[in-house]
CSV table of C-alpha atoms and ligand atoms in Angstrom, one decimal:
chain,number,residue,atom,x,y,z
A,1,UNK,CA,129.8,82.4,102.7
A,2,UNK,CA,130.3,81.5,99.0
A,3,UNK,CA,128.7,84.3,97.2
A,4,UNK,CA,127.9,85.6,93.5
A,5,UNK,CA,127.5,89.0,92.4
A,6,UNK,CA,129.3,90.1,95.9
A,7,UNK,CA,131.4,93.0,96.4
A,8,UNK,CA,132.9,94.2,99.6
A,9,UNK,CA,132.0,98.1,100.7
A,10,UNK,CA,135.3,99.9,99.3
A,11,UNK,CA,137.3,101.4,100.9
A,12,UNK,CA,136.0,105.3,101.3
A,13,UNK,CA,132.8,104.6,100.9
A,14,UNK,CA,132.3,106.0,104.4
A,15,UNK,CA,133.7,109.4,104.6
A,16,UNK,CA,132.5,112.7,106.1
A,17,UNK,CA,132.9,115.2,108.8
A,18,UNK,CA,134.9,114.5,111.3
A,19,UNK,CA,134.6,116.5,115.1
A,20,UNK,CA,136.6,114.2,117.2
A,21,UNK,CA,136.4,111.1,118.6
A,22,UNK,CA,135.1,111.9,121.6
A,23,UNK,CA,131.8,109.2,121.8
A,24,UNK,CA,129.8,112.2,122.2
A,25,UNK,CA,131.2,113.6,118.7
A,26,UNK,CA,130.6,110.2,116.8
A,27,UNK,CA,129.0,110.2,113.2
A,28,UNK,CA,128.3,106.8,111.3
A,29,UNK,CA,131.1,107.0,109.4
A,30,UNK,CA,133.6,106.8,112.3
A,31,UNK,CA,131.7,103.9,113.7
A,32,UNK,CA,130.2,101.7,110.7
A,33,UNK,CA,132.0,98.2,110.6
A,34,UNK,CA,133.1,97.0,107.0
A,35,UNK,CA,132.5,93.5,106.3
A,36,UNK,CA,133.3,91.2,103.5
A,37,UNK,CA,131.3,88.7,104.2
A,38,UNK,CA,132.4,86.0,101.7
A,39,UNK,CA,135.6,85.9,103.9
A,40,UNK,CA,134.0,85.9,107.1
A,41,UNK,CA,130.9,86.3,109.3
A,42,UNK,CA,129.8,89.7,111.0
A,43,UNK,CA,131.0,91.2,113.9
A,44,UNK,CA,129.5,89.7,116.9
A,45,UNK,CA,126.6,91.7,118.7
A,46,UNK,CA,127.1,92.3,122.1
A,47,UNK,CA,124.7,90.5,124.2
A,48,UNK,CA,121.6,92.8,125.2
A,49,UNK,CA,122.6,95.1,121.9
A,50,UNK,CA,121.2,95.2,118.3
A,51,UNK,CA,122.8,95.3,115.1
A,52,UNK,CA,121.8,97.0,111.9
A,53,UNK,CA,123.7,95.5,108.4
A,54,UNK,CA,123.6,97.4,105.5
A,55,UNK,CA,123.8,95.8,102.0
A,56,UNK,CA,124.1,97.5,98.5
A,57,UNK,CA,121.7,96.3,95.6
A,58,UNK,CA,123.7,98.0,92.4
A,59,UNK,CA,121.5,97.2,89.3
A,60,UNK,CA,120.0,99.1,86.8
A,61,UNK,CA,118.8,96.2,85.0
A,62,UNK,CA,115.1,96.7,86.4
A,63,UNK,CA,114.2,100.2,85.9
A,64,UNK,CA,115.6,99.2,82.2
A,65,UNK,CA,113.8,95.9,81.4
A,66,UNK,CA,110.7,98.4,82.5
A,67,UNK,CA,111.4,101.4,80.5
A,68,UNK,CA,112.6,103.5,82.9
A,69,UNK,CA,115.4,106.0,83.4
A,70,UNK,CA,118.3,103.8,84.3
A,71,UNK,CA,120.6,105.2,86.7
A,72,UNK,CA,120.2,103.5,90.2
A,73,UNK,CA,123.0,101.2,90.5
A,74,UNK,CA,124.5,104.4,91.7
A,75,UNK,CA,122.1,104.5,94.0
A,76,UNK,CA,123.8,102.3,97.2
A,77,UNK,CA,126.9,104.5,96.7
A,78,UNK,CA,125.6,108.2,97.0
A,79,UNK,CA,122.7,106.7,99.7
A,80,UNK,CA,126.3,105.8,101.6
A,81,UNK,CA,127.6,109.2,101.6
A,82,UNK,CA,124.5,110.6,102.6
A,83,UNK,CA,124.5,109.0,105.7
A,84,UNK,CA,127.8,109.4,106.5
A,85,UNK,CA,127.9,112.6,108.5
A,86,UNK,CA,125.0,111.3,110.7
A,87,UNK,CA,125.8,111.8,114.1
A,88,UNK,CA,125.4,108.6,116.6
A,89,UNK,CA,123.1,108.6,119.1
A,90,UNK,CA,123.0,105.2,120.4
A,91,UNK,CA,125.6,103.9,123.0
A,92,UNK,CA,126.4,99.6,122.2
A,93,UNK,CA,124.8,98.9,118.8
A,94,UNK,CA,126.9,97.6,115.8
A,95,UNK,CA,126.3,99.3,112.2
A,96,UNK,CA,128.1,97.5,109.6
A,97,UNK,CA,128.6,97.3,106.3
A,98,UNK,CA,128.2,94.2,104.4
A,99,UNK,CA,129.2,95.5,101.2
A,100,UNK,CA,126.9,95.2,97.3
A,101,UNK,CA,125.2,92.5,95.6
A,102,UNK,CA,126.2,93.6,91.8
A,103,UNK,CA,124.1,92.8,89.0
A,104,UNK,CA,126.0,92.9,86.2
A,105,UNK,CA,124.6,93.6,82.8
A,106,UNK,CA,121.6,91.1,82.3
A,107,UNK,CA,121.8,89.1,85.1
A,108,UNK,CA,118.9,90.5,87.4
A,109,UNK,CA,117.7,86.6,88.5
A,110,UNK,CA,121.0,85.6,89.4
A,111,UNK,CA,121.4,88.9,91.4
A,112,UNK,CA,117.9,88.9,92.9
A,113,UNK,CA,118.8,85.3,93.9
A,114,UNK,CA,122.4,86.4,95.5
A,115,UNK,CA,120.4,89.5,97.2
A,116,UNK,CA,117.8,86.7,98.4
A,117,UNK,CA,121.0,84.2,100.2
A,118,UNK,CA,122.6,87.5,101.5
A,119,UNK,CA,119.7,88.9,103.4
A,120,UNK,CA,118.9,85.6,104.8
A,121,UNK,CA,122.5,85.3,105.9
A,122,UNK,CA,122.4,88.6,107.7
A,123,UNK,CA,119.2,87.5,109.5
A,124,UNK,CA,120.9,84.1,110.6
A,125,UNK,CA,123.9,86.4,111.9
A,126,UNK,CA,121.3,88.1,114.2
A,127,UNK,CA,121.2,91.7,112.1
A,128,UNK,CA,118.2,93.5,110.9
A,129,UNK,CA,118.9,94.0,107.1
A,130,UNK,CA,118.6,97.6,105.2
A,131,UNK,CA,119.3,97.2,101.6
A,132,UNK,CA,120.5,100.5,99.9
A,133,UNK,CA,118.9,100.1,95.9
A,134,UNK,CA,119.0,99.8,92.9
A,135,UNK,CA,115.6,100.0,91.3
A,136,UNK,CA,112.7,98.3,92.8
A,137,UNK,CA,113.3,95.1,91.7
A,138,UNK,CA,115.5,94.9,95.1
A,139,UNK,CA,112.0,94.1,96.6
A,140,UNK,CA,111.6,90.6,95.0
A,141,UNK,CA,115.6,89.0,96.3
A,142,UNK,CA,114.7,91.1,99.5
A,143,UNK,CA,111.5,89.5,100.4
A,144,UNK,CA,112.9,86.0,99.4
A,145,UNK,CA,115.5,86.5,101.6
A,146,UNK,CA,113.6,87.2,104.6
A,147,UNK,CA,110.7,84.6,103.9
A,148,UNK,CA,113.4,82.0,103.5
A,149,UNK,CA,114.6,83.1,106.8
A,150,UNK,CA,111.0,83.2,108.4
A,151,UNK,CA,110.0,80.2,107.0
A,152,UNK,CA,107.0,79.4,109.2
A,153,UNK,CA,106.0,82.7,109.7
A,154,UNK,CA,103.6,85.4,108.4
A,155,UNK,CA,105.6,87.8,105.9
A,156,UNK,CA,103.4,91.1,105.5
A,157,UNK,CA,104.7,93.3,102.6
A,158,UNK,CA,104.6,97.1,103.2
A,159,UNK,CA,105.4,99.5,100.1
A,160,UNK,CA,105.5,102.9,100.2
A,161,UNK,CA,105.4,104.1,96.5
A,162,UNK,CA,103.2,105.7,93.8
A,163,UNK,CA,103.3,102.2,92.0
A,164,UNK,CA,101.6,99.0,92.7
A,165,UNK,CA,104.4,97.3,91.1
A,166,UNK,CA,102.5,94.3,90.8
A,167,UNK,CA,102.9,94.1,86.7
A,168,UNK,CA,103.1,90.6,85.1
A,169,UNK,CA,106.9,89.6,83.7
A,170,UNK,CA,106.6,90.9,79.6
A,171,UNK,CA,108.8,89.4,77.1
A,172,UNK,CA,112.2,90.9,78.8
A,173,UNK,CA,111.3,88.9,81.8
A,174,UNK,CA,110.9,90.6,85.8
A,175,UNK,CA,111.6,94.3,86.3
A,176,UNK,CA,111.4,97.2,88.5
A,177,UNK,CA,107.1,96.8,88.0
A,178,UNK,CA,107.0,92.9,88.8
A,179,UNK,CA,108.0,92.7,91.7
A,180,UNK,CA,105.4,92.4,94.2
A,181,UNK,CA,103.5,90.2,91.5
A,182,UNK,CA,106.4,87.4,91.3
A,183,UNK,CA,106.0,87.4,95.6
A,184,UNK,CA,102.7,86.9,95.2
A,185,UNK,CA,103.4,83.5,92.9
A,186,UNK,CA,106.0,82.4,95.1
A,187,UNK,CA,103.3,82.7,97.9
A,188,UNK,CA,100.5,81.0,96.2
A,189,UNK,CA,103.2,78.3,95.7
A,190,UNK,CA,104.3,77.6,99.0
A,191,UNK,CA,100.3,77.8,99.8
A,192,UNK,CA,100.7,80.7,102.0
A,193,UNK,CA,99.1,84.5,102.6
A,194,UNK,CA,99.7,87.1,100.2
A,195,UNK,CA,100.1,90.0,102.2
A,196,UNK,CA,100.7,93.4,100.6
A,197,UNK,CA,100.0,97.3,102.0
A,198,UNK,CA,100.9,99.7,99.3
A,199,UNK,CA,100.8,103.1,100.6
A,200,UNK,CA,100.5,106.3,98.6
A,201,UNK,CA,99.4,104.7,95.2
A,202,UNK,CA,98.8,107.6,92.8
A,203,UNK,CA,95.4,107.0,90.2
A,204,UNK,CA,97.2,108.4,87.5
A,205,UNK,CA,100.5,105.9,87.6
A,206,UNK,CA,98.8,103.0,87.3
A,207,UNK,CA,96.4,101.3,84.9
A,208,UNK,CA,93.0,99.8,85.5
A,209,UNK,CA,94.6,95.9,85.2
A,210,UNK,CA,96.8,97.0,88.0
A,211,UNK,CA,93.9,98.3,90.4
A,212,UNK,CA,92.6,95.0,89.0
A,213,UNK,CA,95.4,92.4,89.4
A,214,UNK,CA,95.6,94.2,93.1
A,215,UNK,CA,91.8,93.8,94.2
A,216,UNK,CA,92.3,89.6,92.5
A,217,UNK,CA,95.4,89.1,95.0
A,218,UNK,CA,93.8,90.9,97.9
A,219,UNK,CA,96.0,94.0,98.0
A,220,UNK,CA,95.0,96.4,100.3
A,221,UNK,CA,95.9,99.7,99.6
A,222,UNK,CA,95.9,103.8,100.5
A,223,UNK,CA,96.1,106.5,97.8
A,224,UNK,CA,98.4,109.1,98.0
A,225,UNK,CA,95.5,111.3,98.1
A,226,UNK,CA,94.2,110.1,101.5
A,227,UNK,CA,97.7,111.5,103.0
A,228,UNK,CA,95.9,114.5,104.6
A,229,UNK,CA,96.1,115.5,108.0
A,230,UNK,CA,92.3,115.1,108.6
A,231,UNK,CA,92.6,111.2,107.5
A,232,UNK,CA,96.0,111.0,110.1
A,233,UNK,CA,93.5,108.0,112.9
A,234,UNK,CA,92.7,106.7,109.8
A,235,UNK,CA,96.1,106.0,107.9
A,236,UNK,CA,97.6,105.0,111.1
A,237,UNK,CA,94.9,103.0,112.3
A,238,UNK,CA,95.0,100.7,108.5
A,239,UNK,CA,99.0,100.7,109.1
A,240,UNK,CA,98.2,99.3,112.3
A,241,UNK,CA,96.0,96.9,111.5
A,242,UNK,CA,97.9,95.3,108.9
A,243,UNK,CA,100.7,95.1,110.9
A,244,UNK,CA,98.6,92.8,113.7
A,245,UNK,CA,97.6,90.5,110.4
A,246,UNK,CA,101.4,89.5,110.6
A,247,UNK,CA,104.0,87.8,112.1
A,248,UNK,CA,107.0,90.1,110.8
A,249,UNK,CA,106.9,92.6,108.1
A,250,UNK,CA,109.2,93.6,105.0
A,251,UNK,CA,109.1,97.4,104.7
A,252,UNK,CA,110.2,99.0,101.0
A,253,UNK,CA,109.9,102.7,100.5
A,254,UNK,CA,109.9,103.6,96.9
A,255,UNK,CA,111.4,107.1,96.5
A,256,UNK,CA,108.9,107.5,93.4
A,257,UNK,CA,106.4,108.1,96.1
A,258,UNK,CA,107.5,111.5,97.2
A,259,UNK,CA,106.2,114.9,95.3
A,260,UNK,CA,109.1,115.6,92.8
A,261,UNK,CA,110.4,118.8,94.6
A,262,UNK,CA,111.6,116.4,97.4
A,263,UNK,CA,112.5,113.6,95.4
A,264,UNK,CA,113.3,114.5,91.7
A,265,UNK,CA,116.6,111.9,91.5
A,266,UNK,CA,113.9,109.2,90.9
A,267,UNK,CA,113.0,107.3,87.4
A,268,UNK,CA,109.6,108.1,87.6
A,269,UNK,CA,108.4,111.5,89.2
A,270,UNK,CA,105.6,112.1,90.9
A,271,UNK,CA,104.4,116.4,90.8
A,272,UNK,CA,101.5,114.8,93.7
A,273,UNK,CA,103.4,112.8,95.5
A,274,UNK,CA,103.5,112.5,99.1
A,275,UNK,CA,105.6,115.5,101.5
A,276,UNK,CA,107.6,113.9,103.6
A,277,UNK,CA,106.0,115.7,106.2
A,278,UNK,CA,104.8,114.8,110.3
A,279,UNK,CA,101.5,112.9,108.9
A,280,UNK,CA,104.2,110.8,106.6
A,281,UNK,CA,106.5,110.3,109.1
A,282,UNK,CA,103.9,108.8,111.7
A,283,UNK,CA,103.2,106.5,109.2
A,284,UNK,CA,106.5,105.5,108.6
A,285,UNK,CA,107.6,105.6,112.5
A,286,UNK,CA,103.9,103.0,113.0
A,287,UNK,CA,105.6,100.5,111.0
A,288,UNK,CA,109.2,101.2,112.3
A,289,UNK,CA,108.0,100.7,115.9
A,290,UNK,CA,106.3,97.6,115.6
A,291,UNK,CA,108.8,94.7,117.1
A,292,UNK,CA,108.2,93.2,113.6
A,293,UNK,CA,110.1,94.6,111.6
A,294,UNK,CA,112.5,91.9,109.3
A,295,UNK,CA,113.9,94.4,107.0
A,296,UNK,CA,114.0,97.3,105.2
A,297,UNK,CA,115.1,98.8,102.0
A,298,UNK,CA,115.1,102.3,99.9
A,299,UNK,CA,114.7,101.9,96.4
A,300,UNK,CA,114.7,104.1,92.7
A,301,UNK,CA,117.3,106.6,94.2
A,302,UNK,CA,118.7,107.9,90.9
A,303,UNK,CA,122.2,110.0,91.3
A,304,UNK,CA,122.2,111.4,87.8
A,305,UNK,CA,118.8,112.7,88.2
A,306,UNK,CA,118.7,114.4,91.7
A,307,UNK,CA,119.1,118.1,92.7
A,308,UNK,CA,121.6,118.9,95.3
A,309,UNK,CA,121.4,115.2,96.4
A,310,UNK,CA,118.1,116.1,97.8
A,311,UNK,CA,116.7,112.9,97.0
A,312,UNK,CA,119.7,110.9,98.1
A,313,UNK,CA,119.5,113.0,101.6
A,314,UNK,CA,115.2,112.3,101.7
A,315,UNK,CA,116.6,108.7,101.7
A,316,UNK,CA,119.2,109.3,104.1
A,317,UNK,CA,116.6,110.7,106.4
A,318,UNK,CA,114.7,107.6,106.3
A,319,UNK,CA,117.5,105.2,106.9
A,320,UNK,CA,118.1,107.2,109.8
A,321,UNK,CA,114.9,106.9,111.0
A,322,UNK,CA,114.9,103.2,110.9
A,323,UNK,CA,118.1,102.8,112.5
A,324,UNK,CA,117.2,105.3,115.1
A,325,UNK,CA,113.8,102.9,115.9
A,326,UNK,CA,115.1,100.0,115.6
A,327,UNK,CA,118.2,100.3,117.9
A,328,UNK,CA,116.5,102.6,120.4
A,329,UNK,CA,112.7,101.3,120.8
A,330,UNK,CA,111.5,100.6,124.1
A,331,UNK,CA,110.0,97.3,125.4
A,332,UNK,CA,112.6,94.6,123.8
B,401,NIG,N1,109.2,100.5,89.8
B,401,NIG,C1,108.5,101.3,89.2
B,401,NIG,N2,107.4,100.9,88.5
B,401,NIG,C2,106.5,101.7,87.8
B,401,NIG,C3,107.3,102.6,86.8
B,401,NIG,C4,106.3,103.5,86.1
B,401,NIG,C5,107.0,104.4,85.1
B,401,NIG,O1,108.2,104.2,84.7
B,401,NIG,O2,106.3,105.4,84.6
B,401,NIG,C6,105.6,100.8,87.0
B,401,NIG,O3,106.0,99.8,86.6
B,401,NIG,O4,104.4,101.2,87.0
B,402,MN,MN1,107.3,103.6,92.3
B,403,MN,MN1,108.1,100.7,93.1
């Protein structure tokens, strides 16, 4: 595959304790499968087995066209050791690596567009993509690369963040706020849905023209201040019935949405955010277990920002999570 903006995963990019290599001692790092996939294709997956690819989206280009903190384009590397120590418990499944899409200086179109060719490549090779960010603007090349992939299907977008994201391009052009905006265009284009569930929007993170611009596309949406225990049937049940709107969803988990004890390596914090507690994780696990799932990405991680990689291990957490679901749920 001829590629721009595409790096390999380095060497020692996967490093961490080692027990043994007894299969009963595994951790990822002892198992993932490099692959530079501008020489060749993935590694095959055994038949009857599923395969998870990761893929780096370095850019701080976002987070900077929208004021932020820049810093992410770390993010994919420390995201990488995080996970690395994760113990394995699945038997047959392939994890590989398919390296970083790299946006250098500027070019955040041409990345999103590389980003956009590479996830549809790893969804033609039979893999479920998780994209390691980068600031949010990782959601726009993600989504495109699914929906390309997808073509004639339903694409339903779920966000976990404190943002809407769904700000018009300014002067600079799209950010880290645009994103969810510029899928919307893309969809009115191509004459199809606009589907979009942001969870855990905060009121005091986002204007009134956002609350607006989301009722005008039909957003739906649930505050972070309806993640309480008491409202657990009812944050599930919404989550659930979103998810039967669609044919396949995109899931994109904003660390910016976490209180900023648990996730202070972020651009923008959050003192109310949500914990990343059993009522959260339900949530999460709903859209993880549905058979639908075409993707999924962590975005905003900030390296230079975090306390005792805290944030980066949050993350981690979560990526295990999905793998975890994905390769281990019943009934497929
Ligand atoms: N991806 C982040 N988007 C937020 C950032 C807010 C902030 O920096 O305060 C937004 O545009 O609203
Ligand atoms: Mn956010
Ligand atoms: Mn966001």
């Amino acid at each position: 595959m001829t590629l721009v903006c595409y790096q390999p995963s380095v060497p020692g990019a996967w490093q961490g304790r080692n027990d043994g290599n007894d299969p009963d001692l595994l951790r990822w790092h002892q198992l993932i499968q490099p692959a530079d996939i501008s020489r060749g294709p993935l590694p095959a997956v055994p038949a009857g087995k599923k395969g998870i690819a990761f893929l780096g989206f370095s850019c701080d280009e976002g987070v900077r066209r929208n004021g932020g903190r820049t810093g992410a384009a770390a993010g994919p590397e420390a995201l990488r050791k995080a996970c690395s120590s994760f113990p394995v418990h699945f038997e047959g499944h392939v994890l590989a690596d398919a390296g970083n899409i790299v946006c250098e200086g500027p070019q955040l179109e041409m990345a999103q567009e590389a980003l956009s060719a590479t996830v549809s490549h790893i969804l033609q090779a039979g893999y479920l993509p998780v994209v390691l960010g980068g600031g949010h603007e990782v959601a726009f090349g993600h989504e495109r690369g699914i929906s390309r992939h997808y073509k004639d299907e339903v694409v339903g977008v779920i966000n976990f963040d404190a943002h809407f994201d769904l700000r018009e391009p300014g002067v600079e052009g799209a950010s880290s706020g645009t994103g969810f905006w510029q899928i919307a265009q893309e969809r009115k284009k191509a004459g199809q849905p606009f589907h979009y569930l942001a969870l855990g929007i905060q009121q005091n993170s986002n204007t009134p023209r956002l609350f607006h611009t989301a009722a005008e596309l039909g957003a739906d949406y649930l505050p972070a201040s309806l993640f309480q225990q008491k409202y657990h049937d009812q944050l599930v049940g919404a989550i659930r019935s979103f998810i039967q709107r669609n044919d396949r969803i995109y899931l994109t988990t904003c660390l910016d949405v976490f209180a900023a004890p648990y996730a202070p390596g972020v651009s923008a914090t959050a003192y109310n955010g949500l914990v990343p507690d059993a009522l959260f994780l339900d949530c999460f696990r709903t859209v993880l277990r549905t058979g639908k799932l075409a993707g999924a990405d962590f975005a905003e991680l900030n390296p230079s920002l975090d306390h005792d990689n805290r944030t980066a291990k949050l993350a981690a957490s979560l990526v295990f999570e999905t793998v975890m679901n994905y390769f281990l749920r019943q009934g497929d």
